[in-house]
CSV table of N, CA and C in Angstrom, one decimal:
chain,number,residue,atom,x,y,z
A,1,MET,N,49.2,-4.6,368.4
A,1,MET,CA,48.4,-3.3,367.7
A,1,MET,C,47.2,-3.9,366.9
A,2,ARG,N,45.9,-3.6,367.5
A,2,ARG,CA,44.7,-4.0,366.2
A,2,ARG,C,44.4,-3.8,366.4
A,3,ASP,N,43.4,-3.6,364.9
A,3,ASP,CA,42.4,-2.8,363.7
A,3,ASP,C,40.8,-3.2,364.8
A,4,VAL,N,39.6,-2.7,365.2
A,4,VAL,CA,38.8,-3.0,365.4
A,4,VAL,C,37.4,-3.0,363.8
A,5,ILE,N,37.7,-3.7,363.5
A,5,ILE,CA,36.7,-3.8,362.4
A,5,ILE,C,35.2,-3.7,363.0
A,6,LEU,N,34.4,-2.8,362.5
A,6,LEU,CA,32.6,-2.0,363.6
A,6,LEU,C,32.5,-2.8,361.8
A,7,THR,N,30.7,-3.1,361.6
A,7,THR,CA,30.3,-3.1,360.3
A,7,THR,C,29.0,-3.7,360.4
A,8,ASP,N,27.8,-3.2,360.2
A,8,ASP,CA,26.5,-3.4,360.5
A,8,ASP,C,26.1,-5.9,359.2
A,9,ARG,N,27.3,-5.2,358.1
A,9,ARG,CA,26.9,-5.8,356.8
A,9,ARG,C,27.4,-7.9,357.6
A,10,GLY,N,27.1,-8.5,358.6
A,10,GLY,CA,27.7,-9.5,358.7
A,10,GLY,C,28.1,-10.1,360.0
A,11,GLN,N,27.5,-8.9,361.2
A,11,GLN,CA,28.4,-9.8,361.9
A,11,GLN,C,27.1,-9.2,363.4
A,12,ASN,N,27.4,-9.9,364.1
A,12,ASN,CA,26.6,-9.7,365.5
A,12,ASN,C,27.2,-8.1,366.3
A,13,PRO,N,26.5,-7.3,366.4
A,13,PRO,CA,27.3,-6.3,367.3
A,13,PRO,C,28.0,-5.7,368.3
A,14,SER,N,27.2,-7.1,369.0
A,14,SER,CA,27.8,-7.7,370.7
A,14,SER,C,29.6,-8.1,369.9
A,15,ASP,N,30.3,-8.6,368.8
A,15,ASP,CA,31.1,-8.7,368.7
A,15,ASP,C,32.0,-8.3,367.3
A,16,PRO,N,32.5,-7.6,368.2
A,16,PRO,CA,33.1,-6.7,366.6
A,16,PRO,C,34.5,-7.7,366.3
A,17,ILE,N,35.3,-7.4,365.8
A,17,ILE,CA,35.9,-7.8,364.5
A,17,ILE,C,37.4,-7.7,364.1
A,18,ARG,N,38.6,-7.8,365.4
A,18,ARG,CA,39.9,-7.9,364.7
A,18,ARG,C,40.5,-7.9,364.3
A,19,ARG,N,41.8,-7.4,364.1
A,19,ARG,CA,42.7,-7.6,362.6
A,19,ARG,C,43.2,-7.1,362.5
A,20,PRO,N,44.9,-7.5,362.7
A,20,PRO,CA,46.9,-7.3,362.6
A,20,PRO,C,46.2,-6.0,361.9
A,21,SER,N,47.0,-5.5,362.2
A,21,SER,CA,47.5,-3.8,362.2
A,21,SER,C,49.2,-4.2,362.4
A,22,GLY,N,49.9,-3.1,361.5
A,22,GLY,CA,50.8,-2.5,361.7
A,22,GLY,C,51.9,-3.6,360.6
A,23,ARG,N,52.7,-3.9,360.6
A,23,ARG,CA,53.3,-4.7,359.8
A,23,ARG,C,52.7,-6.6,359.0
A,24,MET,N,52.0,-6.3,359.9
A,24,MET,CA,51.4,-7.6,359.7
A,24,MET,C,49.6,-6.9,358.3
A,25,ASP,N,49.9,-8.0,357.1
A,25,ASP,CA,48.8,-7.6,356.1
A,25,ASP,C,47.9,-7.9,356.0
A,26,PHE,N,47.8,-9.3,356.4
A,26,PHE,CA,46.3,-9.8,356.6
A,26,PHE,C,45.4,-9.3,357.9
A,27,PHE,N,44.1,-10.0,357.6
A,27,PHE,CA,43.2,-10.5,358.2
A,27,PHE,C,42.3,-11.4,358.9
A,28,THR,N,42.0,-11.9,360.2
A,28,THR,CA,42.2,-13.0,360.6
A,28,THR,C,40.2,-12.4,361.8
A,29,SER,N,39.3,-13.9,360.9
A,29,SER,CA,38.3,-13.3,361.3
A,29,SER,C,37.6,-14.5,362.7
A,30,LEU,N,36.8,-14.6,363.5
A,30,LEU,CA,35.9,-15.2,364.1
A,30,LEU,C,35.1,-15.6,363.3
A,31,GLY,N,34.4,-17.1,364.3
A,31,GLY,CA,33.9,-18.4,362.9
A,31,GLY,C,32.7,-17.1,362.7
A,32,ARG,N,32.2,-17.1,361.4
A,32,ARG,CA,31.1,-16.3,361.7
A,32,ARG,C,29.4,-17.2,360.8
A,33,TRP,N,28.1,-17.1,361.7
A,33,TRP,CA,27.4,-18.6,361.0
A,33,TRP,C,26.5,-16.5,360.7
A,34,ARG,N,25.0,-17.2,360.5
A,34,ARG,CA,24.0,-16.9,360.4
A,34,ARG,C,23.2,-15.3,360.7
A,35,TRP,N,23.8,-14.7,361.0
A,35,TRP,CA,22.8,-13.7,362.1
A,35,TRP,C,22.5,-12.2,360.8
A,36,ILE,N,21.6,-12.3,361.0
A,36,ILE,CA,20.3,-10.8,359.9
A,36,ILE,C,21.1,-10.0,361.5
A,37,GLU,N,20.5,-8.3,360.4
A,37,GLU,CA,20.0,-7.0,361.0
A,37,GLU,C,19.8,-7.0,362.3
A,38,ASN,N,18.6,-7.9,362.2
A,38,ASN,CA,18.4,-7.3,364.0
A,38,ASN,C,18.5,-8.3,364.8
A,39,GLY,N,20.0,-8.9,364.4
A,39,GLY,CA,20.2,-9.8,365.6
A,39,GLY,C,19.6,-11.5,365.4
A,40,GLU,N,18.5,-12.0,365.1
A,40,GLU,CA,17.7,-13.5,364.5
A,40,GLU,C,18.5,-13.4,363.5
A,41,MET,N,18.1,-14.6,364.0
A,41,MET,CA,19.5,-15.8,363.1
A,41,MET,C,17.3,-16.5,362.0
A,42,THR,N,18.3,-17.0,360.9
A,42,THR,CA,18.0,-17.1,359.8
A,42,THR,C,18.4,-18.5,358.9
A,43,GLY,N,17.5,-18.6,358.5
A,43,GLY,CA,18.1,-20.1,357.4
A,43,GLY,C,18.1,-21.5,358.1
A,44,ALA,N,17.1,-22.2,356.8
A,44,ALA,CA,16.4,-23.5,358.3
A,44,ALA,C,17.5,-23.8,357.7
A,45,ASP,N,18.2,-24.2,356.9
A,45,ASP,CA,18.3,-25.4,355.6
A,45,ASP,C,19.8,-24.8,355.7
A,46,ILE,N,21.2,-26.3,355.9
A,46,ILE,CA,22.8,-26.4,355.4
A,46,ILE,C,22.8,-25.2,354.3
A,47,ARG,N,22.3,-24.9,353.3
A,47,ARG,CA,22.4,-24.2,352.0
A,47,ARG,C,21.8,-22.8,352.2
A,48,GLN,N,20.7,-22.5,353.0
A,48,GLN,CA,20.3,-21.6,353.1
A,48,GLN,C,21.4,-20.5,354.5
A,49,GLN,N,21.8,-21.7,355.1
A,49,GLN,CA,22.3,-21.2,355.7
A,49,GLN,C,24.0,-21.2,356.0
A,50,THR,N,25.0,-22.2,355.1
A,50,THR,CA,25.9,-21.6,354.6
A,50,THR,C,25.3,-20.9,353.4
A,51,GLU,N,24.6,-19.7,353.0
A,51,GLU,CA,25.1,-18.6,351.7
A,51,GLU,C,24.6,-17.1,352.5
A,52,ARG,N,24.3,-17.3,353.7
A,52,ARG,CA,23.7,-16.4,354.5
A,52,ARG,C,25.1,-16.6,355.6
A,53,THR,N,25.5,-17.2,355.9
A,53,THR,CA,26.8,-17.3,356.4
A,53,THR,C,29.2,-16.8,355.5
A,54,LEU,N,28.0,-16.9,354.3
A,54,LEU,CA,29.5,-16.8,353.2
A,54,LEU,C,29.1,-15.3,353.2
A,55,GLU,N,28.4,-15.1,353.0
A,55,GLU,CA,27.2,-13.4,352.4
A,55,GLU,C,27.6,-12.3,353.8
A,56,ASN,N,27.8,-13.0,355.5
A,56,ASN,CA,27.8,-12.6,356.4
A,56,ASN,C,29.5,-12.1,355.9
A,57,VAL,N,30.5,-13.0,355.5
A,57,VAL,CA,31.8,-13.4,355.6
A,57,VAL,C,32.4,-12.4,354.5
A,58,LYS,N,31.4,-12.4,353.3
A,58,LYS,CA,31.8,-11.7,352.7
A,58,LYS,C,31.7,-9.9,353.2
A,59,GLY,N,31.1,-9.5,353.5
A,59,GLY,CA,30.4,-8.1,353.9
A,59,GLY,C,31.5,-7.9,355.3
A,60,ILE,N,31.6,-9.1,356.0
A,60,ILE,CA,33.2,-8.0,356.5
A,60,ILE,C,34.4,-7.9,356.2
A,61,LEU,N,34.5,-9.0,355.6
A,61,LEU,CA,35.8,-8.7,354.3
A,61,LEU,C,35.5,-7.5,353.8
A,62,GLU,N,34.7,-7.0,352.9
A,62,GLU,CA,35.3,-5.7,353.0
A,62,GLU,C,34.7,-4.2,353.1
A,63,ALA,N,34.9,-4.6,354.1
A,63,ALA,CA,34.0,-3.4,355.5
A,63,ALA,C,36.4,-3.5,355.5
A,64,ALA,N,36.3,-4.9,355.8
A,64,ALA,CA,38.0,-4.8,356.4
A,64,ALA,C,39.4,-3.7,355.2
A,65,GLY,N,38.3,-4.5,354.4
A,65,GLY,CA,38.8,-3.2,352.9
A,65,GLY,C,39.6,-4.2,351.6
A,66,SER,N,39.2,-5.6,352.2
A,66,SER,CA,39.6,-6.9,351.6
A,66,SER,C,38.5,-7.2,350.8
A,67,ASN,N,38.7,-9.3,350.1
A,67,ASN,CA,37.3,-9.6,349.4
A,67,ASN,C,37.1,-11.0,348.7
A,68,LEU,N,36.8,-11.7,349.2
A,68,LEU,CA,36.3,-12.7,349.4
A,68,LEU,C,37.8,-13.4,348.0
A,69,HIS,N,38.1,-13.4,347.0
A,69,HIS,CA,39.4,-13.7,346.6
A,69,HIS,C,41.0,-13.3,347.1
A,70,HIS,N,41.0,-12.4,348.4
A,70,HIS,CA,41.8,-12.7,348.9
A,70,HIS,C,42.0,-13.4,350.0
A,71,VAL,N,40.9,-14.8,350.7
A,71,VAL,CA,40.7,-15.4,351.3
A,71,VAL,C,42.1,-16.7,351.5
A,72,VAL,N,43.0,-17.1,352.2
A,72,VAL,CA,44.3,-17.8,351.5
A,72,VAL,C,43.7,-19.2,353.1
A,73,LYS,N,43.0,-19.2,353.6
A,73,LYS,CA,42.2,-20.0,353.9
A,73,LYS,C,41.0,-20.4,354.9
A,74,THR,N,39.7,-21.5,354.9
A,74,THR,CA,38.4,-20.9,355.7
A,74,THR,C,38.9,-22.3,356.2
A,75,THR,N,38.1,-22.3,357.5
A,75,THR,CA,37.8,-23.7,358.4
A,75,THR,C,36.0,-23.5,358.3
A,76,VAL,N,36.0,-24.7,357.8
A,76,VAL,CA,34.2,-24.8,357.8
A,76,VAL,C,34.4,-26.2,359.2
A,77,PHE,N,33.4,-25.5,359.6
A,77,PHE,CA,32.3,-25.8,361.1
A,77,PHE,C,31.1,-26.7,361.5
A,78,LEU,N,30.9,-27.7,360.1
A,78,LEU,CA,29.3,-28.5,360.9
A,78,LEU,C,28.7,-29.2,361.8
A,79,LYS,N,27.7,-29.2,361.9
A,79,LYS,CA,26.9,-29.9,362.7
A,79,LYS,C,27.1,-31.1,362.5
A,80,ASP,N,27.2,-31.3,361.7
A,80,ASP,CA,26.3,-32.6,360.5
A,80,ASP,C,27.3,-32.6,359.1
A,81,MET,N,28.3,-34.0,359.8
A,81,MET,CA,28.6,-34.2,357.9
A,81,MET,C,28.2,-34.9,356.5
A,82,ASN,N,27.2,-34.7,357.4
A,82,ASN,CA,26.1,-35.5,355.7
A,82,ASN,C,25.5,-34.2,355.0
A,83,ASP,N,26.3,-32.8,355.8
A,83,ASP,CA,25.4,-31.7,355.0
A,83,ASP,C,26.6,-31.2,354.3
A,84,PHE,N,28.2,-32.0,354.2
A,84,PHE,CA,29.9,-31.6,353.3
A,84,PHE,C,28.5,-31.7,352.3
A,85,ALA,N,28.2,-31.7,351.5
A,85,ALA,CA,27.7,-32.4,350.1
A,85,ALA,C,26.6,-31.0,350.0
A,86,ALA,N,26.2,-30.7,350.5
A,86,ALA,CA,24.4,-29.6,350.0
A,86,ALA,C,25.8,-27.7,350.8
A,87,MET,N,26.5,-28.0,351.7
A,87,MET,CA,27.0,-27.0,351.7
A,87,MET,C,28.6,-26.6,350.7
A,88,ASN,N,28.8,-27.1,350.6
A,88,ASN,CA,29.6,-27.5,349.5
A,88,ASN,C,29.6,-26.7,347.9
A,89,GLU,N,28.2,-27.2,347.5
A,89,GLU,CA,27.7,-26.6,346.9
A,89,GLU,C,27.5,-25.1,346.9
A,90,VAL,N,27.0,-24.9,348.0
A,90,VAL,CA,26.8,-23.4,347.7
A,90,VAL,C,28.3,-22.3,348.6
A,91,TYR,N,29.2,-23.6,349.1
A,91,TYR,CA,30.7,-22.3,348.8
A,91,TYR,C,31.2,-22.3,347.5
A,92,ALA,N,31.3,-23.9,346.4
A,92,ALA,CA,31.8,-23.6,345.5
A,92,ALA,C,31.6,-22.0,345.1
A,93,LYS,N,30.3,-22.1,344.6
A,93,LYS,CA,29.6,-20.7,344.4
A,93,LYS,C,30.5,-19.4,344.9
A,94,TYR,N,31.2,-20.1,345.9
A,94,TYR,CA,31.5,-18.4,346.9
A,94,TYR,C,32.8,-17.6,345.8
A,95,PHE,N,33.6,-19.1,346.0
A,95,PHE,CA,34.8,-19.2,345.7
A,95,PHE,C,35.6,-19.9,344.9
A,96,THR,N,35.1,-19.2,343.6
A,96,THR,CA,36.2,-19.2,341.9
A,96,THR,C,36.5,-19.3,341.9
A,97,PRO,N,37.5,-19.4,340.8
A,97,PRO,CA,38.0,-20.9,340.3
A,97,PRO,C,38.8,-21.0,341.1
A,98,ALA,N,39.7,-21.0,342.3
A,98,ALA,CA,40.5,-21.2,342.4
A,98,ALA,C,40.4,-21.6,344.1
A,99,PRO,N,39.5,-22.3,345.4
A,99,PRO,CA,39.6,-21.4,346.6
A,99,PRO,C,40.4,-22.3,347.0
A,100,PRO,N,40.8,-21.3,348.3
A,100,PRO,CA,41.4,-21.4,349.1
A,100,PRO,C,41.1,-22.6,350.5
A,101,ALA,N,42.9,-23.2,350.9
A,101,ALA,CA,42.8,-23.8,351.8
A,101,ALA,C,41.9,-24.0,352.2
A,102,ARG,N,41.1,-25.2,353.0
A,102,ARG,CA,40.4,-25.4,354.0
A,102,ARG,C,40.6,-26.5,354.6
A,103,SER,N,40.3,-26.2,355.7
A,103,SER,CA,39.2,-27.5,356.6
A,103,SER,C,38.1,-27.8,357.2
A,104,THR,N,37.2,-28.4,356.6
A,104,THR,CA,36.0,-29.0,357.3
A,104,THR,C,36.0,-30.0,358.7
A,105,VAL,N,35.5,-29.6,359.3
A,105,VAL,CA,35.0,-31.0,360.9
A,105,VAL,C,33.2,-30.4,361.1
A,106,GLN,N,33.5,-31.4,361.4
A,106,GLN,CA,32.3,-31.5,362.5
A,106,GLN,C,32.4,-31.3,363.7
A,107,VAL,N,31.1,-30.8,364.1
A,107,VAL,CA,32.1,-30.7,365.8
A,107,VAL,C,30.6,-31.0,366.3
A,108,SER,N,30.1,-31.3,367.3
A,108,SER,CA,28.7,-31.8,368.6
A,108,SER,C,27.9,-30.2,368.4
A,109,ARG,N,28.6,-29.3,368.8
A,109,ARG,CA,27.2,-27.8,368.3
A,109,ARG,C,27.6,-26.4,368.5
A,110,LEU,N,26.7,-25.1,367.8
A,110,LEU,CA,27.8,-24.5,367.3
A,110,LEU,C,26.7,-23.0,367.8
A,111,PRO,N,27.3,-22.0,368.3
A,111,PRO,CA,26.4,-21.5,368.9
A,111,PRO,C,25.3,-21.0,368.7
A,112,LYS,N,23.8,-20.5,369.1
A,112,LYS,CA,22.8,-20.6,368.7
A,112,LYS,C,22.4,-22.2,367.3
A,113,ASP,N,22.5,-23.0,367.8
A,113,ASP,CA,22.3,-24.8,367.2
A,113,ASP,C,22.2,-23.9,365.4
A,114,ALA,N,23.1,-23.7,365.1
A,114,ALA,CA,23.1,-23.0,363.2
A,114,ALA,C,24.2,-24.3,362.9
A,115,LEU,N,23.8,-25.1,361.9
A,115,LEU,CA,24.7,-25.7,361.6
A,115,LEU,C,25.6,-25.9,360.4
A,116,VAL,N,25.7,-24.5,360.7
A,116,VAL,CA,27.4,-24.0,359.6
A,116,VAL,C,28.0,-22.7,360.5
A,117,GLU,N,28.9,-23.1,360.8
A,117,GLU,CA,29.8,-21.8,361.0
A,117,GLU,C,31.4,-21.9,360.0
A,118,ILE,N,31.6,-20.5,359.8
A,118,ILE,CA,33.2,-20.7,358.6
A,118,ILE,C,34.0,-18.8,359.8
A,119,GLU,N,35.0,-19.8,359.9
A,119,GLU,CA,36.0,-18.5,359.6
A,119,GLU,C,37.3,-18.6,358.2
A,120,VAL,N,37.8,-17.6,358.5
A,120,VAL,CA,38.3,-17.3,357.6
A,120,VAL,C,40.3,-16.6,357.5
A,121,ILE,N,40.9,-16.9,356.9
A,121,ILE,CA,41.7,-16.0,357.0
A,121,ILE,C,42.3,-15.1,355.7
A,122,ALA,N,42.7,-14.0,355.5
A,122,ALA,CA,42.8,-13.1,354.4
A,122,ALA,C,43.9,-12.2,354.5
A,123,GLY,N,44.2,-11.8,353.3
A,123,GLY,CA,45.1,-10.6,352.9
A,123,GLY,C,44.4,-9.3,352.9
A,124,LEU,N,45.3,-8.7,352.8
A,124,LEU,CA,44.3,-7.5,352.7
A,124,LEU,C,44.9,-6.8,351.8
């Protein structure tokens, strides 16, 4: 059984977030990217897109009753691995002092031609 989390903080309205319920006490998120309230995309460079994406993740976690401190694993999808250093600079501001485990991979294309997408697994 899963709970559906609907929030206007960081998600596309047509993309509900689901979390396991019952005996499971963790939250999983589909990949998040740079949506804003009106459904348009924002951020022209990797730093702006990473910040917007992590703000979206933060909002969704809070709506689920969690926060960034409970994230245990992230997967970062980059359109261009040359953007890693700039993405990591922003990422490090959100995950302090002990960042979660992370995998980062380069992909050929992301939805809406985003430069970055981040998915998380967090405790509730």
